[in-house]
mmCIF file of C-alpha atoms in Angstrom:
data_model
loop_
_atom_site.group_PDB
_atom_site.id
_atom_site.type_symbol
_atom_site.label_atom_id
_atom_site.label_comp_id
_atom_site.label_asym_id
_atom_site.label_seq_id
_atom_site.Cartn_x
_atom_site.Cartn_y
_atom_site.Cartn_z
ATOM 1 C CA ASP M 1 -5.598 -4.251 -2.364
ATOM 2 C CA ILE M 2 -4.649 -4.538 1.305
ATOM 3 C CA VAL M 3 -5.493 -7.986 2.620
ATOM 4 C CA MET M 4 -6.373 -8.211 6.314
ATOM 5 C CA THR M 5 -5.722 -11.551 7.983
ATOM 6 C CA GLN M 6 -7.089 -12.287 11.438
ATOM 7 C CA SER M 7 -6.089 -15.053 13.796
ATOM 8 C CA PRO M 8 -7.336 -17.210 15.288
ATOM 9 C CA ASP M 9 -10.644 -17.845 13.533
ATOM 10 C CA SER M 10 -12.171 -18.558 16.921
ATOM 11 C CA LEU M 11 -11.148 -18.786 20.545
ATOM 12 C CA ALA M 12 -12.730 -19.837 23.797
ATOM 13 C CA VAL M 13 -11.666 -18.071 26.965
ATOM 14 C CA SER M 14 -12.786 -18.499 30.561
ATOM 15 C CA LEU M 15 -14.747 -15.710 32.184
ATOM 16 C CA GLY M 16 -12.397 -13.118 33.620
ATOM 17 C CA GLU M 17 -9.460 -14.277 31.533
ATOM 18 C CA ARG M 18 -7.672 -12.418 28.729
ATOM 19 C CA ALA M 19 -8.685 -12.769 25.087
ATOM 20 C CA THR M 20 -6.312 -11.732 22.317
ATOM 21 C CA VAL M 21 -7.231 -11.280 18.660
ATOM 22 C CA ASN M 22 -4.573 -10.679 16.041
ATOM 23 C CA CYS M 23 -4.810 -8.818 12.751
ATOM 24 C CA LYS M 24 -2.136 -8.569 10.075
ATOM 25 C CA SER M 25 -2.253 -6.343 7.013
ATOM 26 C CA SER M 26 -0.522 -7.229 3.753
ATOM 27 C CA GLN M 27 1.074 -3.776 3.676
ATOM 28 C CA SER M 28 1.601 -1.060 6.230
ATOM 29 C CA VAL M 29 -1.416 1.028 7.214
ATOM 30 C CA PHE M 30 0.744 3.575 9.042
ATOM 31 C CA TYR M 31 0.537 7.064 7.569
ATOM 32 C CA SER M 32 3.676 8.977 8.471
ATOM 33 C CA SER M 33 2.227 12.412 7.746
ATOM 34 C CA ASN M 34 -0.072 12.183 10.782
ATOM 35 C CA ASN M 35 1.741 9.415 12.641
ATOM 36 C CA LYS M 36 -1.358 7.242 12.778
ATOM 37 C CA ASN M 37 -2.328 3.694 11.914
ATOM 38 C CA PHE M 38 -5.456 3.575 9.769
ATOM 39 C CA LEU M 39 -7.029 0.603 11.523
ATOM 40 C CA ALA M 40 -10.317 0.034 13.350
ATOM 41 C CA TRP M 41 -11.849 -2.792 15.354
ATOM 42 C CA TYR M 42 -15.543 -3.732 15.430
ATOM 43 C CA GLN M 43 -17.657 -6.049 17.565
ATOM 44 C CA GLN M 44 -20.649 -7.848 16.096
ATOM 45 C CA LYS M 45 -23.099 -9.755 18.252
ATOM 46 C CA PRO M 46 -25.581 -12.223 16.703
ATOM 47 C CA GLY M 47 -28.413 -10.521 14.857
ATOM 48 C CA GLN M 48 -26.911 -7.058 15.325
ATOM 49 C CA PRO M 49 -24.935 -4.693 13.104
ATOM 50 C CA PRO M 50 -21.250 -4.191 13.862
ATOM 51 C CA LYS M 51 -20.289 -1.720 16.563
ATOM 52 C CA LEU M 52 -17.136 0.385 16.511
ATOM 53 C CA LEU M 53 -14.762 -0.388 19.380
ATOM 54 C CA ILE M 54 -11.427 1.172 18.453
ATOM 55 C CA TYR M 55 -10.023 3.473 15.777
ATOM 56 C CA TRP M 56 -6.532 4.732 14.968
ATOM 57 C CA ALA M 57 -5.524 1.226 16.131
ATOM 58 C CA SER M 58 -5.634 2.140 19.817
ATOM 59 C CA THR M 59 -8.205 4.881 20.493
ATOM 60 C CA ARG M 60 -11.207 3.503 22.329
ATOM 61 C CA GLU M 61 -14.595 4.741 21.135
ATOM 62 C CA SER M 62 -16.610 6.653 23.707
ATOM 63 C CA GLY M 63 -18.616 4.302 25.918
ATOM 64 C CA VAL M 64 -16.520 1.221 25.175
ATOM 65 C CA PRO M 65 -15.401 -0.503 28.398
ATOM 66 C CA ASP M 66 -11.736 -0.053 29.215
ATOM 67 C CA ARG M 67 -11.198 -3.812 29.252
ATOM 68 C CA PHE M 68 -10.989 -3.446 25.454
ATOM 69 C CA SER M 69 -7.669 -2.192 24.129
ATOM 70 C CA GLY M 70 -5.949 -2.032 20.773
ATOM 71 C CA SER M 71 -2.248 -2.054 20.031
ATOM 72 C CA GLY M 72 0.224 -2.488 17.217
ATOM 73 C CA SER M 73 1.620 -0.531 14.322
ATOM 74 C CA GLY M 74 2.490 -0.912 10.676
ATOM 75 C CA THR M 75 1.215 -4.340 9.709
ATOM 76 C CA ASP M 76 0.594 -6.130 13.011
ATOM 77 C CA PHE M 77 -2.233 -5.311 15.381
ATOM 78 C CA THR M 78 -3.902 -6.789 18.435
ATOM 79 C CA LEU M 79 -7.252 -6.412 20.132
ATOM 80 C CA THR M 80 -7.158 -7.422 23.778
ATOM 81 C CA ILE M 81 -10.073 -8.025 26.107
ATOM 82 C CA SER M 82 -8.388 -7.956 29.498
ATOM 83 C CA SER M 83 -11.107 -9.748 31.469
ATOM 84 C CA LEU M 84 -13.698 -11.509 29.332
ATOM 85 C CA GLN M 85 -17.322 -10.936 30.281
ATOM 86 C CA THR M 86 -20.422 -12.795 29.122
ATOM 87 C CA GLU M 87 -21.534 -9.815 27.048
ATOM 88 C CA ASP M 88 -18.270 -9.883 25.088
ATOM 89 C CA VAL M 89 -19.261 -13.048 23.224
ATOM 90 C CA ALA M 90 -19.213 -11.845 19.633
ATOM 91 C CA VAL M 91 -17.304 -11.813 16.378
ATOM 92 C CA TYR M 92 -14.549 -9.210 16.161
ATOM 93 C CA TYR M 93 -13.333 -7.649 12.914
ATOM 94 C CA CYS M 94 -10.380 -5.459 12.070
ATOM 95 C CA GLN M 95 -10.609 -3.045 9.145
ATOM 96 C CA GLN M 96 -8.130 -0.831 7.338
ATOM 97 C CA TYR M 97 -9.118 2.588 6.085
ATOM 98 C CA TYR M 98 -5.699 3.442 4.642
ATOM 99 C CA SER M 99 -6.709 2.913 1.026
ATOM 100 C CA THR M 100 -9.574 1.804 -1.158
ATOM 101 C CA PRO M 101 -10.859 -0.778 -1.458
ATOM 102 C CA LEU M 102 -11.434 -0.612 2.273
ATOM 103 C CA THR M 103 -11.019 -4.114 3.617
ATOM 104 C CA PHE M 104 -11.945 -6.181 6.653
ATOM 105 C CA GLY M 105 -10.346 -9.142 8.296
ATOM 106 C CA GLY M 106 -12.270 -12.409 8.185
ATOM 107 C CA GLY M 107 -13.423 -12.128 11.781
ATOM 108 C CA THR M 108 -12.608 -13.885 15.048
ATOM 109 C CA LYS M 109 -15.356 -15.528 17.059
ATOM 110 C CA VAL M 110 -14.862 -15.160 20.816
ATOM 111 C CA GLU M 111 -16.718 -17.577 23.080
ATOM 112 C CA ILE M 112 -16.781 -18.532 26.746
ATOM 113 C CA LYS M 113 -14.878 -21.675 27.712
ATOM 114 C CA GLU Z 1 -28.797 10.741 18.229
ATOM 115 C CA VAL Z 2 -27.692 9.344 14.893
ATOM 116 C CA HIS Z 3 -30.091 7.036 13.069
ATOM 117 C CA LEU Z 4 -29.672 5.170 9.802
ATOM 118 C CA VAL Z 5 -32.556 3.183 8.348
ATOM 119 C CA GLU Z 6 -32.026 0.976 5.330
ATOM 120 C CA SER Z 7 -34.896 -0.255 3.191
ATOM 121 C CA GLY Z 8 -35.641 -1.779 -0.189
ATOM 122 C CA GLY Z 9 -34.336 -5.278 0.321
ATOM 123 C CA GLY Z 10 -36.190 -8.359 -0.830
ATOM 124 C CA LEU Z 11 -36.165 -11.371 -3.113
ATOM 125 C CA VAL Z 12 -35.015 -10.861 -6.689
ATOM 126 C CA LYS Z 13 -34.144 -13.254 -9.489
ATOM 127 C CA PRO Z 14 -30.623 -13.518 -10.882
ATOM 128 C CA GLY Z 15 -30.089 -10.834 -13.499
ATOM 129 C CA GLY Z 16 -32.631 -8.573 -11.854
ATOM 130 C CA SER Z 17 -32.312 -5.163 -10.262
ATOM 131 C CA LEU Z 18 -33.044 -3.645 -6.883
ATOM 132 C CA ARG Z 19 -32.645 -0.222 -5.310
ATOM 133 C CA LEU Z 20 -31.788 0.189 -1.640
ATOM 134 C CA SER Z 21 -32.222 3.368 0.351
ATOM 135 C CA CYS Z 22 -30.730 4.604 3.593
ATOM 136 C CA VAL Z 23 -32.366 7.536 5.364
ATOM 137 C CA VAL Z 24 -30.235 9.210 7.976
ATOM 138 C CA SER Z 25 -30.810 11.670 10.795
ATOM 139 C CA GLY Z 26 -28.888 13.130 13.669
ATOM 140 C CA PHE Z 27 -25.877 14.439 11.770
ATOM 141 C CA THR Z 28 -25.092 16.675 8.816
ATOM 142 C CA PHE Z 29 -25.531 14.183 5.995
ATOM 143 C CA SER Z 30 -24.264 16.533 3.314
ATOM 144 C CA ASN Z 31 -20.835 16.687 4.972
ATOM 145 C CA ALA Z 32 -20.482 12.926 5.301
ATOM 146 C CA TRP Z 33 -18.800 10.350 3.142
ATOM 147 C CA MET Z 34 -21.172 7.382 3.102
ATOM 148 C CA THR Z 35 -20.434 3.707 2.657
ATOM 149 C CA TRP Z 36 -22.317 0.495 1.921
ATOM 150 C CA VAL Z 37 -21.056 -2.698 3.544
ATOM 151 C CA ARG Z 38 -22.597 -6.119 3.015
ATOM 152 C CA GLN Z 39 -22.556 -9.402 4.873
ATOM 153 C CA ALA Z 40 -23.486 -12.676 3.221
ATOM 154 C CA PRO Z 41 -25.321 -15.154 5.478
ATOM 155 C CA GLY Z 42 -22.902 -16.577 8.022
ATOM 156 C CA LYS Z 43 -19.968 -14.723 6.471
ATOM 157 C CA GLY Z 44 -17.808 -11.700 7.213
ATOM 158 C CA LEU Z 45 -18.064 -8.044 6.303
ATOM 159 C CA GLU Z 46 -17.383 -6.794 2.780
ATOM 160 C CA TRP Z 47 -17.052 -3.164 1.728
ATOM 161 C CA VAL Z 48 -19.261 -2.495 -1.294
ATOM 162 C CA GLY Z 49 -18.382 1.108 -2.052
ATOM 163 C CA HIS Z 50 -18.669 4.686 -0.960
ATOM 164 C CA ILE Z 51 -19.612 8.148 -2.080
ATOM 165 C CA LYS Z 52 -17.767 11.255 -1.006
ATOM 166 C CA SER Z 53 -19.488 14.432 0.094
ATOM 167 C CA GLU Z 54 -20.293 16.922 -2.640
ATOM 168 C CA THR Z 55 -17.747 19.244 -1.050
ATOM 169 C CA ASP Z 56 -15.109 16.590 -1.673
ATOM 170 C CA GLY Z 57 -16.298 15.980 -5.220
ATOM 171 C CA GLY Z 58 -19.178 13.543 -4.724
ATOM 172 C CA THR Z 59 -17.226 10.785 -6.448
ATOM 173 C CA THR Z 60 -17.687 7.071 -5.903
ATOM 174 C CA ASP Z 61 -15.462 4.041 -5.496
ATOM 175 C CA TYR Z 62 -16.552 0.411 -5.661
ATOM 176 C CA ALA Z 63 -15.287 -3.002 -4.721
ATOM 177 C CA ALA Z 64 -14.253 -5.101 -7.693
ATOM 178 C CA PRO Z 65 -17.114 -7.663 -7.393
ATOM 179 C CA VAL Z 66 -19.764 -4.942 -7.830
ATOM 180 C CA LYS Z 67 -18.017 -2.424 -10.050
ATOM 181 C CA ASP Z 68 -19.989 -1.686 -13.232
ATOM 182 C CA ARG Z 69 -23.118 -3.298 -11.732
ATOM 183 C CA PHE Z 70 -23.842 -1.187 -8.641
ATOM 184 C CA ILE Z 71 -24.301 2.572 -8.445
ATOM 185 C CA ILE Z 72 -24.161 4.606 -5.238
ATOM 186 C CA SER Z 73 -25.857 7.993 -5.174
ATOM 187 C CA ARG Z 74 -26.977 10.540 -2.631
ATOM 188 C CA ASP Z 75 -29.706 13.136 -2.241
ATOM 189 C CA ASP Z 76 -28.507 15.616 0.339
ATOM 190 C CA SER Z 77 -31.859 17.447 0.295
ATOM 191 C CA LYS Z 78 -33.532 14.255 1.561
ATOM 192 C CA ASN Z 79 -30.697 12.930 3.743
ATOM 193 C CA THR Z 80 -30.844 9.779 1.666
ATOM 194 C CA LEU Z 81 -28.190 7.408 0.370
ATOM 195 C CA SER Z 82 -29.074 4.963 -2.400
ATOM 196 C CA LEU Z 83 -27.608 1.792 -3.831
ATOM 197 C CA GLU Z 84 -28.819 0.755 -7.270
ATOM 198 C CA MET Z 85 -27.988 -2.884 -7.898
ATOM 199 C CA ASN Z 86 -28.150 -4.308 -11.428
ATOM 200 C CA SER Z 87 -27.349 -7.662 -13.017
ATOM 201 C CA LEU Z 88 -27.692 -9.267 -9.611
ATOM 202 C CA LYS Z 89 -26.001 -12.568 -8.938
ATOM 203 C CA THR Z 90 -26.688 -15.211 -6.307
ATOM 204 C CA GLU Z 91 -23.444 -14.203 -4.607
ATOM 205 C CA ASP Z 92 -24.886 -10.721 -3.997
ATOM 206 C CA THR Z 93 -27.216 -12.265 -1.402
ATOM 207 C CA ALA Z 94 -26.432 -10.444 1.837
ATOM 208 C CA VAL Z 95 -27.533 -7.985 4.453
ATOM 209 C CA TYR Z 96 -26.618 -4.516 3.225
ATOM 210 C CA TYR Z 97 -25.627 -1.868 5.772
ATOM 211 C CA CYS Z 98 -25.110 1.848 5.310
ATOM 212 C CA THR Z 99 -22.720 3.753 7.536
ATOM 213 C CA PRO Z 100 -20.916 7.102 7.627
ATOM 214 C CA GLU Z 101 -17.236 6.887 6.771
ATOM 215 C CA ILE Z 102 -15.465 8.980 9.344
ATOM 216 C CA PRO Z 103 -12.970 7.375 8.054
ATOM 217 C CA TRP Z 104 -13.929 4.456 10.298
ATOM 218 C CA PHE Z 105 -17.527 3.246 10.155
ATOM 219 C CA ASP Z 106 -19.795 4.519 12.892
ATOM 220 C CA PRO Z 107 -22.637 4.022 13.534
ATOM 221 C CA TRP Z 108 -24.308 1.334 11.414
ATOM 222 C CA GLY Z 109 -27.906 0.866 10.388
ATOM 223 C CA GLN Z 110 -29.762 -2.375 11.102
ATOM 224 C CA GLY Z 111 -29.343 -3.461 7.494
ATOM 225 C CA THR Z 112 -31.678 -4.727 4.800
ATOM 226 C CA LEU Z 113 -31.606 -8.276 3.429
ATOM 227 C CA VAL Z 114 -31.237 -8.861 -0.291
ATOM 228 C CA THR Z 115 -31.823 -12.392 -1.529
ATOM 229 C CA VAL Z 116 -30.953 -13.265 -5.104
ATOM 230 C CA SER Z 117 -32.510 -16.573 -6.047
ATOM 231 C CA SER Z 118 -34.517 -18.153 -8.825
#
C-alpha cells in the first residue's frame, strides 16, 4: 500500500500570507507512460464534504481560485495557497490514485493567525 | 449539474448489518467507476472501496479493514450505487460518502452517518 504522509498537521498563517502544505508518498506515484503524477488535493470545510482542488498534482480544477497551486513529482508534493483568505480555512488532504488501495494523507488544518 | 445523494445511514448494534444507497444524476452513471469513502468523527478520509463500470468488468476492490464484510454493487438502470455492510464494528462508525472515480474523486455527496454502538 502507498502511504501518504502530510506535514504539518496544522498551520496558522496571517491573512494574505502564503500557506504551504506538504505531502510525501511512500513510493512514486509518477506514471511514465503518460508522464503524469497520480495525485490530487482536496479541501474540506467544517460540516461539508471534500471538494476537489487539484489533480495530476498541478492541474487546477475549474472554478478553483488561482491562489491555489500544486507542485512536485515522484514522491514529494506541495499545495500552496499564495495569499490566504478567510474562506480558505479548512482541512486539506492529498490523495494518490496510482494504485489500489487508494489512499489519503492524514490532512492538514489551515487556520488564520 | 451532478448530484449524489446518499441514504440508509443510522444506528446499528455491533455485529449488525446496514445497506447504504447513493442515487446519482447529471452524468452517465453506467460509464463511471464509483467509490465509497468514509470519515470517522473528527478523523481523516479513508477509501472504502470501488466498483468499476460494467464496460470495464464491473469488478470491485476493497480496503483491508472492510474486505469480506462490505459489498459494493451497482444498478445502472436506477443510477444507484449500494454499499452492503455486514458484521459491523464500532470502528466502522463514520460518515460514508459516494463519489465518481475519475480517477480523482469529484464531486462528492453530502454523506450519510453510520453509527455502530450497543
